[in-house]
Amino acid sequence: MEPTENIFRSIVEGSPFPVYMCMGEEKIIAIANDATLKAWGKDKSVIGKPFDEALPELQGQPFSTQISNVYHTGETYHGSNEPAEMLIDGKRQVNYYKFTFQAMRNSRGKIVGVICFSTDVTEIEHARQAMEESRHTLYNMVKQAPVGICIINSDTMIVEVVNDSYLELVGKKRVELENRHIWEAIPEAAEAYEPVMENAIRTGKSVIAKEHRLLLIRNGIPETVFVDFVYEPVTGFDGEISALMVIAIDITEKVMARRKIEEAEERARLAIEAAEMGTFDYDLQTDIVVTSPRFNAIFGFEDGVAHDTLVDSLHPADREIRDAAHRSAFETGNLFYEARIIWPDSSEHWVRVQGKVYYGSISKPSRILGTLLDITEFKRLQQQKDDFISVASHELKTPMTSIKASMQLLDRLIKVDPTSDKIPQFIDRGNNSLNKMLQLVDSLLNVSKINAGQLALSKTYFPAANMINDCCDHIRLAGTHNLILTGDTELELFADRNRIEQVVVNFVNNAVKYAPENKDIMINISKENDMAKISVQDFGRGIPTDKIPHLFERYYRVDASGVQYSGLGLGLYISAEIINRHGGKMGVESEEGKGSTFWFTIPLN
């Protein structure tokens, strides 16, 4: 027996874990290895002493009673993470142990003592307690958090804790969600989110989603909401994932508000594009201007340029207009001016600048946001209109002056010689001037009818050649030009004869007016598919290429000065509208120095 006892003692002494043995009713400490003595804060003098005498500081703690119970009953006792308060180096210290009290029997089976095997789990217990404290703190934070938070057990998928914000988000009562399986509580979300949640638990990686569209049954009503959410795995003190924290924020209002803003911005962008406006953002502090592609194009640049370059592009005579407008804008908050700019190719253009001044925290102007509009065409039309008024005044004044002079001379002559042969001449001269005034007034009335949509047509069948010969007879009688009619002289038209005559007369009169030195005027009639085509060709000086696109505009005159040729600049505009009302087309081919050919087509039926 002695060799066996020695082996046992050697094993106990060599164990790194506390092992000791108490013998008999008095629990005499028979064996206590170094690990035990260290845990107790004692030396070998305790060996041979009763347990209670050797460790008086354990009085009131359960260990002595537990040893006695094992000694008397023979039933093994297991302790798990139990505290033991010891006196170590003169200081009371609490450590935690996992231990076993087991009865020792002799060869006859009689209990002779109790052996204790223990492990110091103080660090583990402290970690567990810290984790529990953290968990408790976390749960309190969850309940008070302003965002929706739900903590789900990773093993059972039971909702352990959920705050009011999360309940409001999913439209559930606490009893419907807390301590229930997550997908039983929110079945409508299971199909989309169960795989995502399982993956987060399996991999330990967070899942973050922004503006996620979600269909929820909230208070019994299906609703589509937008949420930002996070699936965050939570690890226990053992490093294993023990829970999943779901953080969710209902951002439906934010998303819908942003979408409304985006829709408004898109409508504004479309409106700006439709109006062909450019936009700019001018930082007054840095002197940096950010411009849109359309803005750059209006200034004649392919890309954005420095602010100084834009200012340098202004016409020298208009720079003070720009400066004055900016000074006024800093006082009123609104910027507006119209000015000319010079493109890199030296061409001149008109622009309209509008903007709003924004102020910094110290009420100092910080930036200007605005739009830029190319008004070159508007200015051209405005100039045309002004020219028209000037020309119309001149054109009407000339026959009126002639009539007045004729009437004054006639009045004197009748008083002196009522039978004078000059009286008919003055009457004819007055009638001619009156007829010219009537033609001018008729042109203005036609424009008014066109604008009001009242240019009515009365269509009949008639031979094209007869119509041309009749309406151009005044040219032949004048004897200044030769009218040469060619083509399909048998072709019949179905149109408003008076209106078509008006177009032909306008073409022929223009040929006479702009080709005074060339006597021949060619008039051709042809059939092209189901259309009739009539063209008038002169051999005058021709029309500059840049003026051709504007010929059929209202008030446009090739000679804008109004000095060389009379007229209001309405003839071709009215003619184009007449042909358009017939469902036809009008055009011109011209080469400077060789003459021009004006033509129109109308349907045969």
Coordinates of N, CA, C and O in Angstrom, one line a residue, residues 263-374:
E263 N -37.2 65.3 -58.1 CA -38.2 65.5 -59.2 C -38.3 67.0 -59.6 O -38.4 67.3 -60.7
A264 N -38.3 67.8 -58.5 CA -38.4 69.3 -58.8 C -37.1 69.8 -59.5 O -37.2 70.6 -60.4
E265 N -35.9 69.2 -59.1 CA -34.7 69.6 -59.8 C -34.7 69.1 -61.2 O -34.2 69.8 -62.1
E266 N -35.2 67.9 -61.4 CA -35.3 67.4 -62.8 C -36.2 68.2 -63.7 O -35.9 68.5 -64.8
R267 N -37.4 68.6 -63.1 CA -38.3 69.5 -63.8 C -37.6 70.8 -64.1 O -37.7 71.4 -65.2
A268 N -36.9 71.4 -63.1 CA -36.2 72.6 -63.4 C -35.1 72.4 -64.4 O -34.9 73.3 -65.3
R269 N -34.4 71.3 -64.4 CA -33.4 71.0 -65.4 C -34.0 70.9 -66.8 O -33.4 71.5 -67.7
L270 N -35.1 70.2 -66.9 CA -35.7 70.1 -68.2 C -36.2 71.4 -68.7 O -36.1 71.7 -69.9
A271 N -36.8 72.3 -67.7 CA -37.2 73.6 -68.1 C -36.1 74.5 -68.6 O -36.2 75.2 -69.6
I272 N -34.9 74.4 -67.9 CA -33.8 75.1 -68.3 C -33.2 74.7 -69.7 O -32.9 75.5 -70.5
E273 N -33.2 73.3 -69.9 CA -32.8 72.8 -71.1 C -33.7 73.2 -72.3 O -33.3 73.5 -73.4
A274 N -35.0 73.1 -72.0 CA -36.0 73.5 -73.0 C -35.9 75.0 -73.4 O -36.1 75.3 -74.5
A275 N -35.5 75.8 -72.4 CA -35.4 77.2 -72.6 C -34.0 77.5 -73.2 O -33.7 78.7 -73.5
E276 N -33.1 76.5 -73.3 CA -31.8 76.6 -73.8 C -31.0 77.6 -72.9 O -30.2 78.4 -73.5
M277 N -31.2 77.5 -71.6 CA -30.5 78.4 -70.7 C -29.3 77.7 -70.2 O -29.3 76.5 -69.9
G278 N -28.2 78.5 -69.9 CA -27.1 78.0 -69.2 C -27.2 78.4 -67.7 O -27.9 79.3 -67.4
T279 N -26.5 77.7 -66.9 CA -26.5 78.0 -65.4 C -25.1 78.2 -64.9 O -24.1 77.7 -65.5
F280 N -25.0 79.0 -63.9 CA -23.6 79.2 -63.3 C -23.7 79.4 -61.8 O -24.8 79.7 -61.2
D281 N -22.6 79.1 -61.1 CA -22.4 79.2 -59.7 C -21.1 79.9 -59.5 O -20.1 79.4 -59.6
Y282 N -21.2 81.2 -59.1 CA -20.0 82.0 -58.9 C -19.7 82.2 -57.5 O -20.5 82.9 -56.7
D283 N -18.5 81.7 -57.0 CA -18.1 81.9 -55.7 C -17.3 83.2 -55.6 O -16.2 83.4 -56.1
L284 N -17.9 84.2 -54.8 CA -17.3 85.5 -54.7 C -16.1 85.5 -53.9 O -15.3 86.5 -54.0
Q285 N -15.9 84.5 -53.0 CA -14.7 84.5 -52.2 C -13.5 84.0 -52.9 O -12.4 84.5 -52.8
T286 N -13.7 82.9 -53.7 CA -12.6 82.3 -54.4 C -12.4 82.8 -55.9 O -11.5 82.5 -56.5
D287 N -13.5 83.5 -56.4 CA -13.5 84.0 -57.7 C -13.6 82.8 -58.7 O -13.1 82.9 -59.9
I288 N -14.1 81.7 -58.3 CA -14.2 80.5 -59.1 C -15.7 80.4 -59.6 O -16.6 80.5 -58.7
V289 N -15.9 80.2 -60.8 CA -17.3 80.0 -61.4 C -17.4 78.7 -62.0 O -16.6 78.2 -62.8
V290 N -18.5 78.0 -61.6 CA -18.8 76.7 -62.2 C -20.0 76.9 -63.1 O -21.0 77.4 -62.8
T291 N -19.8 76.4 -64.4 CA -20.7 76.7 -65.4 C -21.2 75.4 -66.1 O -20.5 74.4 -66.1
S292 N -22.4 75.4 -66.6 CA -23.0 74.3 -67.3 C -22.5 74.2 -68.8 O -22.0 75.2 -69.3
P293 N -22.6 73.1 -69.4 CA -22.2 73.0 -70.8 C -22.9 74.0 -71.7 O -22.3 74.6 -72.6
R294 N -24.2 74.2 -71.5 CA -24.9 75.2 -72.3 C -24.4 76.6 -72.1 O -24.3 77.4 -73.0
F295 N -24.0 77.0 -70.8 CA -23.4 78.3 -70.5 C -22.1 78.4 -71.3 O -21.9 79.5 -72.0
N296 N -21.3 77.4 -71.3 CA -20.0 77.5 -72.1 C -20.3 77.7 -73.6 O -19.6 78.5 -74.2
A297 N -21.3 77.0 -74.1 CA -21.6 77.1 -75.5 C -22.1 78.5 -75.9 O -21.7 79.0 -76.9
I298 N -22.9 79.1 -75.0 CA -23.4 80.4 -75.2 C -22.2 81.4 -75.3 O -22.2 82.4 -76.1
F299 N -21.2 81.2 -74.5 CA -20.0 82.1 -74.6 C -19.0 81.7 -75.7 O -18.0 82.3 -75.8
G300 N -19.3 80.6 -76.4 CA -18.5 80.2 -77.5 C -17.3 79.3 -77.1 O -16.3 79.2 -77.9
F301 N -17.4 78.7 -75.9 CA -16.3 77.8 -75.4 C -16.8 76.4 -75.3 O -18.0 76.1 -75.1
E302 N -15.9 75.4 -75.6 CA -16.3 74.0 -75.5 C -16.3 73.6 -74.0 O -17.1 72.7 -73.6
D303 N -15.4 74.1 -73.2 CA -15.4 73.7 -71.8 C -15.4 75.0 -70.9 O -15.4 76.1 -71.4
G304 N -15.5 74.8 -69.6 CA -15.5 75.9 -68.6 C -14.2 76.7 -68.7 O -13.1 76.1 -68.9
V305 N -14.2 77.9 -68.4 CA -13.0 78.8 -68.4 C -13.1 79.6 -67.1 O -14.0 79.7 -66.4
A306 N -12.0 80.3 -66.8 CA -11.8 81.1 -65.7 C -12.8 82.3 -65.7 O -13.2 82.8 -66.8
H307 N -13.1 82.8 -64.5 CA -14.1 84.0 -64.5 C -13.5 85.2 -65.2 O -14.3 85.9 -65.9
D308 N -12.2 85.4 -65.1 CA -11.6 86.6 -65.8 C -11.8 86.5 -67.3 O -12.0 87.5 -68.0
T309 N -11.7 85.2 -67.8 CA -11.9 85.0 -69.3 C -13.3 85.4 -69.7 O -13.5 86.0 -70.8
L310 N -14.3 85.0 -68.9 CA -15.7 85.3 -69.2 C -15.9 86.9 -69.2 O -16.5 87.4 -70.1
V311 N -15.3 87.5 -68.2 CA -15.4 89.0 -68.1 C -14.8 89.6 -69.3 O -15.3 90.6 -69.9
D312 N -13.6 89.1 -69.7 CA -12.9 89.7 -70.9 C -13.6 89.4 -72.2 O -13.4 90.1 -73.2
S313 N -14.6 88.5 -72.2 CA -15.4 88.2 -73.4 C -16.4 89.3 -73.6 O -17.0 89.3 -74.7
L314 N -16.7 90.1 -72.6 CA -17.8 91.1 -72.8 C -17.3 92.2 -73.8 O -16.1 92.5 -73.8
H315 N -18.3 92.7 -74.5 CA -17.9 93.8 -75.4 C -17.4 95.0 -74.6 O -18.0 95.3 -73.5
P316 N -16.3 95.6 -74.9 CA -15.8 96.7 -74.1 C -16.8 97.8 -73.8 O -16.7 98.3 -72.7
A317 N -17.7 98.0 -74.7 CA -18.7 99.1 -74.4 C -19.7 98.7 -73.4 O -20.5 99.5 -72.9
D318 N -19.8 97.4 -73.1 CA -20.9 96.9 -72.2 C -20.4 96.4 -70.9 O -21.1 96.0 -70.0
R319 N -19.1 96.6 -70.6 CA -18.5 96.1 -69.3 C -19.0 96.9 -68.2 O -19.2 96.4 -67.1
E320 N -19.2 98.2 -68.4 CA -19.8 99.0 -67.3 C -21.2 98.6 -67.0 O -21.6 98.7 -65.8
I321 N -21.9 98.1 -68.0 CA -23.3 97.6 -67.7 C -23.2 96.5 -66.7 O -24.0 96.4 -65.8
R322 N -22.3 95.6 -67.0 CA -22.1 94.4 -66.1 C -21.7 94.8 -64.7 O -22.2 94.4 -63.7
D323 N -20.7 95.7 -64.6 CA -20.2 96.2 -63.3 C -21.3 96.9 -62.5 O -21.5 96.6 -61.3
A324 N -22.1 97.7 -63.2 CA -23.2 98.4 -62.5 C -24.2 97.4 -62.0 O -24.8 97.6 -60.9
A325 N -24.5 96.4 -62.8 CA -25.5 95.4 -62.4 C -25.0 94.6 -61.2 O -25.8 94.3 -60.3
H326 N -23.8 94.3 -61.1 CA -23.2 93.6 -60.0 C -23.3 94.5 -58.7 O -23.6 94.0 -57.6
R327 N -23.0 95.7 -58.8 CA -23.1 96.6 -57.7 C -24.5 96.7 -57.2 O -24.7 96.7 -56.0
S328 N -25.4 96.8 -58.1 CA -26.8 96.8 -57.7 C -27.3 95.5 -57.1 O -28.0 95.5 -56.1
A329 N -26.7 94.4 -57.6 CA -27.1 93.1 -57.0 C -26.7 92.9 -55.6 O -27.4 92.3 -54.8
F330 N -25.5 93.5 -55.2 CA -25.1 93.3 -53.9 C -26.0 94.1 -52.9 O -26.0 93.9 -51.7
E331 N -26.7 95.1 -53.4 CA -27.7 95.8 -52.6 C -29.0 95.2 -52.6 O -29.7 95.2 -51.5
T332 N -29.5 94.8 -53.7 CA -30.9 94.2 -53.9 C -31.0 92.7 -53.7 O -32.0 92.2 -53.4
G333 N -29.9 92.0 -54.0 CA -29.9 90.6 -53.9 C -30.2 89.9 -55.3 O -30.2 88.7 -55.4
N334 N -30.6 90.7 -56.3 CA -30.9 90.2 -57.6 C -30.0 90.8 -58.7 O -29.8 92.0 -58.7
L335 N -29.6 89.9 -59.6 CA -28.7 90.3 -60.7 C -29.4 90.3 -62.0 O -30.1 89.3 -62.3
F336 N -29.3 91.3 -62.8 CA -30.0 91.3 -64.1 C -29.3 92.3 -65.0 O -29.1 93.5 -64.6
Y337 N -28.9 91.8 -66.2 CA -28.4 92.7 -67.2 C -28.3 92.0 -68.6 O -28.3 90.8 -68.6
E338 N -28.3 92.8 -69.6 CA -28.2 92.3 -71.0 C -26.9 93.0 -71.6 O -26.7 94.2 -71.4
A339 N -26.1 92.2 -72.2 CA -24.9 92.7 -72.8 C -24.4 91.9 -74.0 O -24.9 90.8 -74.2
R340 N -23.5 92.5 -74.7 CA -22.9 91.8 -75.9 C -21.6 91.1 -75.4 O -20.9 91.6 -74.6
I341 N -21.4 89.9 -76.0 CA -20.1 89.2 -75.8 C -19.5 89.0 -77.2 O -20.1 88.9 -78.2
I342 N -18.1 88.8 -77.1 CA -17.4 88.5 -78.3 C -16.8 87.1 -78.2 O -16.1 86.8 -77.3
W343 N -17.2 86.3 -79.2 CA -16.8 84.9 -79.2 C -15.3 84.8 -79.6 O -14.8 85.8 -80.2
P344 N -14.7 83.7 -79.4 CA -13.3 83.5 -79.8 C -13.1 83.7 -81.3 O -12.0 84.0 -81.8
D345 N -14.2 83.5 -82.1 CA -14.1 83.7 -83.6 C -14.4 85.1 -84.0 O -14.6 85.4 -85.1
S346 N -14.5 86.0 -83.0 CA -14.8 87.4 -83.1 C -16.2 87.8 -83.5 O -16.5 89.0 -83.7
S347 N -17.1 86.8 -83.5 CA -18.5 87.1 -83.8 C -19.2 87.7 -82.5 O -18.8 87.4 -81.4
E348 N -20.2 88.5 -82.7 CA -20.8 89.2 -81.6 C -22.2 88.6 -81.3 O -23.0 88.3 -82.2
H349 N -22.4 88.4 -80.0 CA -23.7 87.8 -79.5 C -24.2 88.6 -78.4 O -23.5 89.2 -77.6
W350 N -25.6 88.5 -78.2 CA -26.2 89.1 -77.0 C -26.6 88.1 -76.0 O -27.0 87.0 -76.3
V351 N -26.4 88.4 -74.7 CA -26.8 87.5 -73.6 C -27.6 88.3 -72.6 O -27.4 89.5 -72.4
R352 N -28.4 87.5 -71.9 CA -29.2 88.0 -70.7 C -28.8 87.2 -69.5 O -28.8 86.0 -69.5
V353 N -28.3 88.0 -68.5 CA -27.8 87.3 -67.2 C -28.8 87.6 -66.1 O -29.1 88.8 -65.9
Q354 N -29.2 86.6 -65.4 CA -30.1 86.7 -64.3 C -29.5 85.9 -63.1 O -29.1 84.8 -63.4
G355 N -29.6 86.4 -61.9 CA -29.1 85.6 -60.8 C -29.6 86.1 -59.5 O -30.2 87.2 -59.4
K356 N -29.2 85.3 -58.4 CA -29.6 85.7 -57.1 C -28.3 85.6 -56.2 O -27.5 84.7 -56.3
V357 N -28.2 86.6 -55.4 CA -27.0 86.7 -54.5 C -27.3 86.0 -53.2 O -28.4 86.2 -52.6
Y358 N -26.4 85.2 -52.7 CA -26.5 84.5 -51.4 C -25.4 85.0 -50.5 O -24.3 85.3 -50.9
Y359 N -25.8 85.1 -49.2 CA -24.9 85.8 -48.2 C -24.4 84.8 -47.2 O -25.1 83.8 -46.9
G360 N -23.2 85.1 -46.7 CA -22.5 84.2 -45.7 C -23.0 84.6 -44.3 O -24.0 85.3 -44.1
S361 N -22.4 84.0 -43.3 CA -22.8 84.1 -42.0 C -22.7 85.6 -41.4 O -23.3 86.0 -40.5
I362 N -21.8 86.3 -42.1 CA -21.6 87.7 -41.6 C -22.3 88.7 -42.6 O -21.9 89.9 -42.7
S363 N -23.4 88.2 -43.2 CA -24.2 89.0 -44.1 C -23.3 89.6 -45.3 O -23.6 90.7 -45.7
K364 N -22.3 89.0 -45.7 CA -21.5 89.4 -46.8 C -21.8 88.5 -48.0 O -21.9 87.3 -47.8
P365 N -21.9 89.1 -49.2 CA -22.2 88.3 -50.4 C -21.1 87.2 -50.5 O -19.9 87.5 -50.5
S366 N -21.6 86.0 -50.7 CA -20.6 84.8 -50.8 C -20.7 84.2 -52.1 O -19.7 83.6 -52.6
R367 N -21.9 84.2 -52.8 CA -22.0 83.5 -54.1 C -23.2 84.0 -54.9 O -24.1 84.6 -54.3
I368 N -23.1 83.8 -56.2 CA -24.2 84.2 -57.0 C -24.6 82.9 -57.9 O -23.8 82.3 -58.5
L369 N -25.9 82.5 -57.8 CA -26.4 81.5 -58.6 C -27.3 82.1 -59.7 O -28.1 83.0 -59.4
G370 N -27.1 81.7 -60.9 CA -28.0 82.3 -61.9 C -28.0 81.6 -63.2 O -27.5 80.4 -63.4
T371 N -28.7 82.2 -64.2 CA -28.9 81.6 -65.5 C -28.4 82.6 -66.6 O -28.3 83.8 -66.4
L372 N -28.1 82.0 -67.8 CA -27.6 82.8 -68.9 C -28.4 82.4 -70.1 O -28.6 81.2 -70.4
L373 N -28.9 83.4 -70.8 CA -29.7 83.1 -72.0 C -29.2 83.8 -73.2 O -28.8 85.0 -73.1
D374 N -29.1 83.1 -74.3 CA -28.6 83.7 -75.6 C -29.8 84.4 -76.2 O -30.8 83.8 -76.6

